[in-house]
């Protein structure tokens, strides 16, 4: 809270943060939050809007008591978008360049030589072409991969084939050597990576997920990797976080576990847009990056 106060003051000296358990919280018009305890939002009578201190809002909207009239704003942070694209590239290139095979050979002091792969002969499907997905898709395309992008609405992005709907989803699964998911969690995307979806992926496909864990049937993913249907997975998000210590993903040789750090919020990068959103909500004007409550993102 102290860090946010310091950064927000630099943008708008009128902003004063108060702790949610203080008496003054009853006067608050706007809440800055990531994952508030159940019941807190409804307990604040003057609240007009909630600002999620991250790109996602699924954790807020899943609260059944979340008042329908509240404005919800999310961050759209260029630094986070870049960080997400970097993480995807890292996971993708590690697999594409057989890093785990070479590192295993190194540990055996073996000088091995695997067949080279050509990026242009490999297809990457980026599921979700929003603020983050577009950056991911463009970065991957710059490395020479063929890129498909899946979203609800049709896009026109250079070097990216835009696909939509059920047919587009099926085409992505069928054609991609790498399925990269950066979808928001909504009622339409929950459990979208089911046993059926993994079965429809190209054999040997590599799955990279930094969207949300609740989009994935983890048992089905494990079975798909074990059977060889998928060559492996790099995961930054899980159904339960932190990932329980006895979860089979931890010790699986072809599944990478990352502790939800593909991108992290930095107050210094986003205080300006948070201050602008607070001012807009206070003035009764429409803030930027307002979440469509009906769509859930
Ligand atoms: P956006 O809202 O900007 O983009 C979402 C994209 O998903 C849009 O292209 C949208 O389509 C598409 N989409 C949504 N629902 C569907 C659907 N049912 N079918 C097809 N496409 C769909 O989100 P961001 O890019 O900012 O963030 C995406 C997610 O990344 C966040 O919600 C969060 O879950 C995750 N995230 C993870 C982080 C991490 O550290 N692992 C950090 C930050 C975010 P359209 O363009 O047509 O609307």
CSV table of C-alpha atoms and ligand atoms in Angstrom, one decimal:
chain,number,residue,atom,x,y,z
A,1,UNK,CA,0.0,0.0,0.0
A,2,UNK,CA,2.9,2.4,0.8
A,3,UNK,CA,4.5,1.8,-2.6
A,4,UNK,CA,1.2,2.4,-4.4
A,5,UNK,CA,0.5,5.6,-2.4
A,6,UNK,CA,4.0,6.9,-3.3
A,7,UNK,CA,3.6,6.2,-7.0
A,8,UNK,CA,0.0,7.4,-7.2
A,9,UNK,CA,0.8,10.7,-5.5
A,10,UNK,CA,3.3,11.4,-8.3
A,11,UNK,CA,0.4,11.2,-10.8
A,12,UNK,CA,-2.3,12.8,-8.7
A,13,UNK,CA,-1.6,14.4,-5.4
A,14,UNK,CA,-5.3,14.2,-4.4
A,15,UNK,CA,-5.4,10.5,-4.2
A,16,UNK,CA,-5.2,9.0,-0.6
A,17,UNK,CA,-5.2,5.3,0.0
A,18,UNK,CA,-6.8,3.9,3.2
A,19,UNK,CA,-6.6,0.4,4.5
A,20,UNK,CA,-9.7,-1.7,4.0
A,21,UNK,CA,-10.0,-2.4,7.7
A,22,UNK,CA,-9.7,1.3,8.7
A,23,UNK,CA,-12.8,3.5,9.7
A,24,UNK,CA,-12.1,5.7,6.6
A,25,UNK,CA,-12.7,2.7,4.3
A,26,UNK,CA,-16.4,3.4,4.5
A,27,UNK,CA,-15.8,6.7,2.6
A,28,UNK,CA,-13.8,5.0,-0.2
A,29,UNK,CA,-15.2,5.5,-3.7
A,30,UNK,CA,-12.7,3.2,-5.5
A,31,UNK,CA,-11.0,0.0,-4.4
A,32,UNK,CA,-7.6,-1.1,-5.7
A,33,UNK,CA,-7.3,-4.8,-5.3
A,34,UNK,CA,-6.1,-8.1,-6.6
A,35,UNK,CA,-7.9,-10.7,-4.6
A,36,UNK,CA,-10.1,-9.2,-1.9
A,37,UNK,CA,-11.5,-11.3,0.9
A,38,UNK,CA,-15.1,-12.4,0.4
A,39,UNK,CA,-17.6,-9.8,1.7
A,40,UNK,CA,-15.2,-6.9,1.7
A,41,UNK,CA,-16.5,-5.2,-1.5
A,42,UNK,CA,-20.2,-5.3,-0.5
A,43,UNK,CA,-19.3,-3.9,3.0
A,44,UNK,CA,-18.1,-0.6,1.5
A,45,UNK,CA,-21.2,1.6,1.0
A,46,UNK,CA,-19.7,4.4,-1.1
A,47,UNK,CA,-17.8,2.2,-3.6
A,48,UNK,CA,-18.4,3.2,-7.3
A,49,UNK,CA,-15.6,1.2,-8.9
A,50,UNK,CA,-13.0,-1.5,-8.4
A,51,UNK,CA,-9.6,-1.5,-10.1
A,52,UNK,CA,-7.9,-4.8,-10.5
A,53,UNK,CA,-4.1,-4.5,-10.1
A,54,UNK,CA,-3.5,-7.0,-12.9
A,55,UNK,CA,-4.8,-7.8,-16.4
A,56,UNK,CA,-7.2,-10.5,-15.3
A,57,UNK,CA,-10.5,-9.9,-13.4
A,58,UNK,CA,-11.8,-13.5,-13.1
A,59,UNK,CA,-11.1,-13.6,-9.3
A,60,UNK,CA,-13.2,-10.5,-8.8
A,61,UNK,CA,-16.2,-11.4,-11.0
A,62,UNK,CA,-16.4,-15.0,-9.6
A,63,UNK,CA,-17.6,-13.4,-6.3
A,64,UNK,CA,-21.3,-14.0,-6.4
A,65,UNK,CA,-21.9,-11.0,-4.2
A,66,UNK,CA,-20.0,-8.7,-6.5
A,67,UNK,CA,-22.5,-5.7,-7.0
A,68,UNK,CA,-23.8,-5.5,-10.5
A,69,UNK,CA,-23.6,-1.7,-10.6
A,70,UNK,CA,-19.9,-1.4,-9.8
A,71,UNK,CA,-17.5,-0.3,-12.5
A,72,UNK,CA,-14.6,-2.7,-13.0
A,73,UNK,CA,-11.4,-1.5,-14.5
A,74,UNK,CA,-8.3,-3.7,-15.2
A,75,UNK,CA,-4.7,-2.8,-15.9
A,76,UNK,CA,-3.3,-2.9,-19.5
A,77,UNK,CA,0.4,-2.6,-18.8
A,78,UNK,CA,2.8,-2.5,-21.7
A,79,UNK,CA,5.6,-3.8,-19.4
A,80,UNK,CA,3.5,-6.8,-18.4
A,81,UNK,CA,2.6,-7.5,-22.1
A,82,UNK,CA,6.3,-7.5,-22.9
A,83,UNK,CA,7.1,-9.7,-20.0
A,84,UNK,CA,4.4,-12.2,-21.0
A,85,UNK,CA,5.7,-12.3,-24.6
A,86,UNK,CA,9.3,-12.8,-23.2
A,87,UNK,CA,8.2,-15.8,-21.1
A,88,UNK,CA,6.3,-17.4,-24.0
A,89,UNK,CA,9.3,-17.0,-26.2
A,90,UNK,CA,11.5,-18.5,-23.6
A,91,UNK,CA,9.3,-21.6,-23.2
A,92,UNK,CA,8.8,-21.9,-26.9
A,93,UNK,CA,12.5,-21.7,-27.9
A,94,UNK,CA,13.6,-24.0,-25.1
A,95,UNK,CA,11.3,-26.7,-26.7
A,96,UNK,CA,12.1,-25.7,-30.3
A,97,UNK,CA,15.9,-25.9,-29.6
A,98,UNK,CA,15.6,-29.1,-27.6
A,99,UNK,CA,17.1,-27.4,-24.5
A,100,UNK,CA,16.1,-30.2,-22.1
A,101,UNK,CA,17.7,-32.9,-24.3
A,102,UNK,CA,20.9,-30.9,-24.6
A,103,UNK,CA,21.0,-30.1,-20.9
A,104,UNK,CA,20.4,-33.7,-20.0
A,105,UNK,CA,23.3,-34.7,-22.3
A,106,UNK,CA,25.5,-32.0,-20.7
A,107,UNK,CA,24.8,-33.6,-17.3
A,108,UNK,CA,26.1,-36.9,-18.8
A,109,UNK,CA,29.1,-35.1,-20.4
A,110,UNK,CA,27.8,-36.4,-23.8
A,111,UNK,CA,28.3,-34.4,-27.0
A,112,UNK,CA,25.1,-35.0,-28.9
A,113,UNK,CA,23.7,-33.7,-32.1
A,114,UNK,CA,19.9,-33.7,-32.8
A,115,UNK,CA,18.3,-32.8,-36.2
A,116,UNK,CA,17.9,-29.1,-36.6
A,117,UNK,CA,14.4,-27.6,-36.8
A,118,UNK,CA,13.3,-24.7,-39.0
A,119,UNK,CA,11.0,-22.2,-37.4
A,120,UNK,CA,9.1,-21.5,-40.6
A,121,UNK,CA,8.1,-25.1,-40.8
A,122,UNK,CA,6.4,-24.9,-37.4
A,123,UNK,CA,3.1,-23.4,-36.5
A,124,UNK,CA,2.3,-21.6,-33.3
A,125,UNK,CA,-1.4,-21.0,-32.3
A,126,UNK,CA,-1.8,-18.1,-29.9
A,127,UNK,CA,-5.1,-18.5,-28.1
A,128,UNK,CA,-6.3,-15.0,-27.2
A,129,UNK,CA,-5.3,-12.0,-29.2
A,130,UNK,CA,-5.8,-9.3,-26.7
A,131,UNK,CA,-3.3,-6.8,-25.2
A,132,UNK,CA,-1.0,-9.7,-24.3
A,133,UNK,CA,-1.8,-12.2,-27.1
A,134,UNK,CA,-1.0,-9.7,-29.9
A,135,UNK,CA,2.4,-9.0,-28.5
A,136,UNK,CA,3.1,-12.7,-28.1
A,137,UNK,CA,1.9,-13.5,-31.6
A,138,UNK,CA,4.0,-10.7,-33.2
A,139,UNK,CA,7.1,-11.6,-31.3
A,140,UNK,CA,6.8,-15.2,-32.2
A,141,UNK,CA,6.1,-14.3,-35.9
A,142,UNK,CA,9.3,-12.2,-35.9
A,143,UNK,CA,11.3,-15.4,-35.1
A,144,UNK,CA,9.9,-16.9,-38.3
A,145,UNK,CA,7.2,-19.2,-37.0
A,146,UNK,CA,3.9,-19.5,-38.8
A,147,UNK,CA,1.4,-18.0,-36.4
A,148,UNK,CA,-2.4,-18.5,-36.0
A,149,UNK,CA,-4.3,-16.4,-33.5
A,150,UNK,CA,-7.6,-17.2,-32.0
A,151,UNK,CA,-10.0,-14.6,-30.6
A,152,UNK,CA,-13.7,-13.9,-30.4
A,153,UNK,CA,-13.6,-11.2,-33.0
A,154,UNK,CA,-11.8,-11.2,-36.3
A,155,UNK,CA,-8.4,-9.3,-36.4
A,156,UNK,CA,-6.2,-7.9,-39.1
A,157,UNK,CA,-2.7,-8.3,-37.8
A,158,UNK,CA,0.3,-8.5,-40.2
A,159,UNK,CA,1.7,-12.0,-40.5
A,160,UNK,CA,-0.9,-13.5,-38.2
A,161,UNK,CA,-3.8,-15.7,-39.5
A,162,UNK,CA,-6.9,-14.6,-37.5
A,163,UNK,CA,-9.3,-17.4,-36.6
A,164,UNK,CA,-12.5,-17.3,-34.6
A,165,UNK,CA,-15.3,-19.5,-33.3
A,166,UNK,CA,-15.4,-23.3,-32.9
A,167,UNK,CA,-14.0,-23.9,-36.3
A,168,UNK,CA,-11.1,-21.6,-35.6
A,169,UNK,CA,-10.5,-23.3,-32.3
A,170,UNK,CA,-10.4,-26.7,-34.1
A,171,UNK,CA,-8.1,-25.4,-36.8
A,172,UNK,CA,-5.6,-24.1,-34.2
A,173,UNK,CA,-5.6,-27.4,-32.3
A,174,UNK,CA,-5.2,-29.4,-35.5
A,175,UNK,CA,-2.4,-27.4,-37.1
A,176,UNK,CA,-0.3,-26.1,-34.3
A,177,UNK,CA,3.0,-27.5,-33.2
A,178,UNK,CA,2.8,-25.2,-30.2
A,179,UNK,CA,-0.5,-24.1,-28.6
A,180,UNK,CA,0.1,-21.0,-26.5
A,181,UNK,CA,-2.8,-19.9,-24.3
A,182,UNK,CA,-3.3,-16.3,-23.0
A,183,UNK,CA,-7.0,-16.4,-22.7
A,184,UNK,CA,-8.9,-14.7,-19.8
A,185,UNK,CA,-10.9,-17.0,-17.6
A,186,UNK,CA,-14.6,-16.6,-18.3
A,187,UNK,CA,-17.6,-19.0,-18.4
A,188,UNK,CA,-16.7,-19.7,-22.1
A,189,UNK,CA,-13.0,-20.5,-21.5
A,190,UNK,CA,-13.2,-22.4,-18.2
A,191,UNK,CA,-12.1,-26.1,-18.8
A,192,UNK,CA,-11.6,-25.3,-22.5
A,193,UNK,CA,-8.4,-27.5,-22.6
A,194,UNK,CA,-10.3,-30.8,-22.0
A,195,UNK,CA,-9.3,-34.4,-22.8
A,196,UNK,CA,-11.1,-33.8,-26.1
A,197,UNK,CA,-9.1,-30.7,-26.9
A,198,UNK,CA,-5.8,-32.4,-26.2
A,199,UNK,CA,-6.9,-35.4,-28.4
A,200,UNK,CA,-7.6,-32.9,-31.2
A,201,UNK,CA,-4.1,-31.4,-31.0
A,202,UNK,CA,-1.5,-32.5,-33.5
A,203,UNK,CA,0.5,-35.4,-32.1
A,204,UNK,CA,3.7,-34.1,-30.4
A,205,UNK,CA,2.2,-30.6,-29.9
A,206,UNK,CA,3.7,-28.6,-27.0
A,207,UNK,CA,1.3,-26.7,-24.7
A,208,UNK,CA,2.2,-23.4,-23.2
A,209,UNK,CA,-0.3,-21.8,-20.7
A,210,UNK,CA,0.0,-18.5,-19.0
A,211,UNK,CA,-3.7,-17.6,-19.1
A,212,UNK,CA,-5.4,-19.3,-16.2
A,213,UNK,CA,-5.2,-22.8,-14.6
A,214,UNK,CA,-8.9,-23.3,-14.5
A,215,UNK,CA,-9.0,-23.5,-18.3
A,216,UNK,CA,-7.1,-26.8,-18.2
A,217,UNK,CA,-8.2,-30.3,-17.2
A,218,UNK,CA,-4.9,-31.1,-15.5
A,219,UNK,CA,-5.5,-34.9,-15.3
A,220,UNK,CA,-6.2,-34.9,-19.1
A,221,UNK,CA,-3.0,-32.9,-19.7
A,222,UNK,CA,-1.0,-35.3,-17.7
A,223,UNK,CA,-2.5,-38.3,-19.6
A,224,UNK,CA,-1.8,-36.6,-23.0
A,225,UNK,CA,1.8,-35.9,-22.1
A,226,UNK,CA,2.3,-39.5,-20.7
A,227,UNK,CA,0.8,-41.1,-23.8
A,228,UNK,CA,3.0,-39.0,-26.1
A,229,UNK,CA,0.0,-37.2,-27.7
A,230,UNK,CA,1.7,-34.0,-26.4
A,231,UNK,CA,5.5,-33.7,-26.2
A,232,UNK,CA,5.2,-31.6,-23.0
A,233,UNK,CA,4.0,-28.4,-21.4
A,234,UNK,CA,5.2,-25.2,-19.9
A,235,UNK,CA,2.8,-23.9,-17.3
A,236,UNK,CA,2.7,-20.7,-15.4
A,237,UNK,CA,-0.8,-21.1,-14.0
A,238,UNK,CA,-2.6,-23.9,-12.3
A,239,UNK,CA,-6.1,-24.8,-11.0
A,240,UNK,CA,-4.8,-24.5,-7.4
A,241,UNK,CA,-2.1,-22.0,-6.6
A,242,UNK,CA,0.4,-22.4,-5.1
A,243,UNK,CA,0.6,-25.8,-6.8
A,244,UNK,CA,0.2,-28.4,-4.1
A,245,UNK,CA,3.5,-30.0,-3.1
A,246,UNK,CA,2.2,-33.5,-4.0
A,247,UNK,CA,1.0,-32.5,-7.5
A,248,UNK,CA,2.4,-34.8,-10.2
A,249,UNK,CA,3.4,-31.8,-12.4
A,250,UNK,CA,6.3,-31.0,-10.0
A,251,UNK,CA,8.3,-34.1,-10.8
A,252,UNK,CA,7.2,-34.7,-14.4
A,253,UNK,CA,10.2,-34.6,-16.8
A,254,UNK,CA,8.3,-33.1,-19.7
A,255,UNK,CA,6.2,-30.5,-17.7
A,256,UNK,CA,7.7,-27.2,-16.6
A,257,UNK,CA,6.2,-25.6,-13.5
A,258,UNK,CA,6.5,-21.8,-13.2
A,259,UNK,CA,5.0,-20.1,-10.1
A,260,UNK,CA,2.7,-17.6,-11.9
A,261,UNK,CA,5.5,-15.2,-12.6
A,262,UNK,CA,5.3,-14.8,-16.4
A,263,UNK,CA,4.5,-11.2,-15.7
A,264,UNK,CA,4.1,-9.2,-12.4
A,265,UNK,CA,2.5,-5.9,-11.7
A,266,UNK,CA,4.9,-3.0,-11.1
A,267,UNK,CA,3.3,0.1,-9.5
A,268,UNK,CA,5.7,2.5,-11.2
A,269,UNK,CA,4.6,1.2,-14.7
A,270,UNK,CA,0.9,1.5,-14.0
A,271,UNK,CA,0.3,4.2,-11.4
A,272,UNK,CA,-0.5,6.7,-14.2
A,273,UNK,CA,-3.4,4.7,-15.6
A,274,UNK,CA,-4.6,3.8,-12.1
A,275,UNK,CA,-4.7,7.5,-11.2
A,276,UNK,CA,-6.6,8.3,-14.4
A,277,UNK,CA,-9.1,5.6,-13.7
A,278,UNK,CA,-9.7,6.8,-10.1
A,279,UNK,CA,-10.2,10.4,-11.5
A,280,UNK,CA,-12.6,9.2,-14.1
A,281,UNK,CA,-14.7,7.1,-11.7
A,282,UNK,CA,-14.7,10.0,-9.2
A,283,UNK,CA,-15.9,12.4,-11.9
A,284,UNK,CA,-18.6,9.9,-13.2
A,285,UNK,CA,-16.8,9.6,-16.6
A,286,UNK,CA,-16.1,6.3,-18.4
A,287,UNK,CA,-12.6,5.1,-17.4
A,288,UNK,CA,-10.2,3.4,-19.9
A,289,UNK,CA,-9.8,-0.4,-19.8
A,290,UNK,CA,-13.3,-0.9,-18.4
A,291,UNK,CA,-14.2,-4.5,-18.1
A,292,UNK,CA,-17.3,-5.8,-20.0
A,293,UNK,CA,-19.1,-7.5,-17.1
A,294,UNK,CA,-21.3,-9.5,-19.5
A,295,UNK,CA,-18.3,-11.0,-21.3
A,296,UNK,CA,-16.3,-11.4,-18.1
A,297,UNK,CA,-13.1,-9.8,-19.4
B,1,LIG,P1,-7.6,-9.1,-23.2
B,1,LIG,O1,-8.9,-9.0,-22.6
B,1,LIG,O2,-6.9,-7.9,-23.7
B,1,LIG,O3,-7.7,-10.2,-24.4
B,1,LIG,C1,-8.4,-11.4,-24.2
B,1,LIG,C2,-8.3,-12.1,-25.6
B,1,LIG,O4,-9.0,-13.4,-25.5
B,1,LIG,C3,-9.1,-11.3,-26.7
B,1,LIG,O5,-8.4,-11.4,-27.9
B,1,LIG,C4,-10.4,-12.0,-26.7
B,1,LIG,O6,-11.1,-11.9,-28.0
B,1,LIG,C5,-10.0,-13.4,-26.5
B,1,LIG,N1,-11.1,-14.2,-25.9
B,1,LIG,C6,-11.8,-14.1,-24.8
B,1,LIG,N2,-12.8,-15.0,-24.7
B,1,LIG,C7,-12.7,-15.7,-25.8
B,1,LIG,C8,-13.4,-16.8,-26.3
B,1,LIG,N3,-14.5,-17.3,-25.6
B,1,LIG,N4,-13.1,-17.4,-27.5
B,1,LIG,C9,-12.1,-16.8,-28.2
B,1,LIG,N5,-11.3,-15.8,-27.8
B,1,LIG,C10,-11.6,-15.3,-26.6
B,1,LIG,O7,-6.7,-9.9,-22.1
B,1,LIG,P2,-5.1,-9.7,-21.9
B,1,LIG,O8,-4.4,-10.1,-23.1
B,1,LIG,O9,-4.8,-8.5,-21.2
B,1,LIG,O10,-4.9,-10.9,-20.8
B,1,LIG,C11,-5.3,-12.2,-21.0
B,1,LIG,C12,-5.1,-13.0,-19.8
B,1,LIG,O11,-3.8,-13.3,-19.4
B,1,LIG,C13,-5.6,-12.4,-18.5
B,1,LIG,O12,-7.0,-12.4,-18.4
B,1,LIG,C14,-5.0,-13.3,-17.4
B,1,LIG,O13,-5.8,-14.4,-17.2
B,1,LIG,C15,-3.7,-13.7,-18.1
B,1,LIG,N6,-2.5,-13.1,-17.4
B,1,LIG,C16,-1.6,-13.9,-16.9
B,1,LIG,C17,-0.5,-13.4,-16.3
B,1,LIG,C18,0.6,-14.3,-15.7
B,1,LIG,O14,1.5,-13.8,-15.1
B,1,LIG,N7,0.5,-15.6,-16.0
B,1,LIG,C19,-0.2,-12.0,-16.2
B,1,LIG,C20,-1.2,-11.2,-16.9
B,1,LIG,C21,-2.3,-11.7,-17.5
B,1,LIG,P3,-11.5,-10.5,-28.6
B,1,LIG,O15,-10.2,-9.8,-29.0
B,1,LIG,O16,-12.3,-10.8,-29.8
B,1,LIG,O17,-12.2,-9.8,-27.5
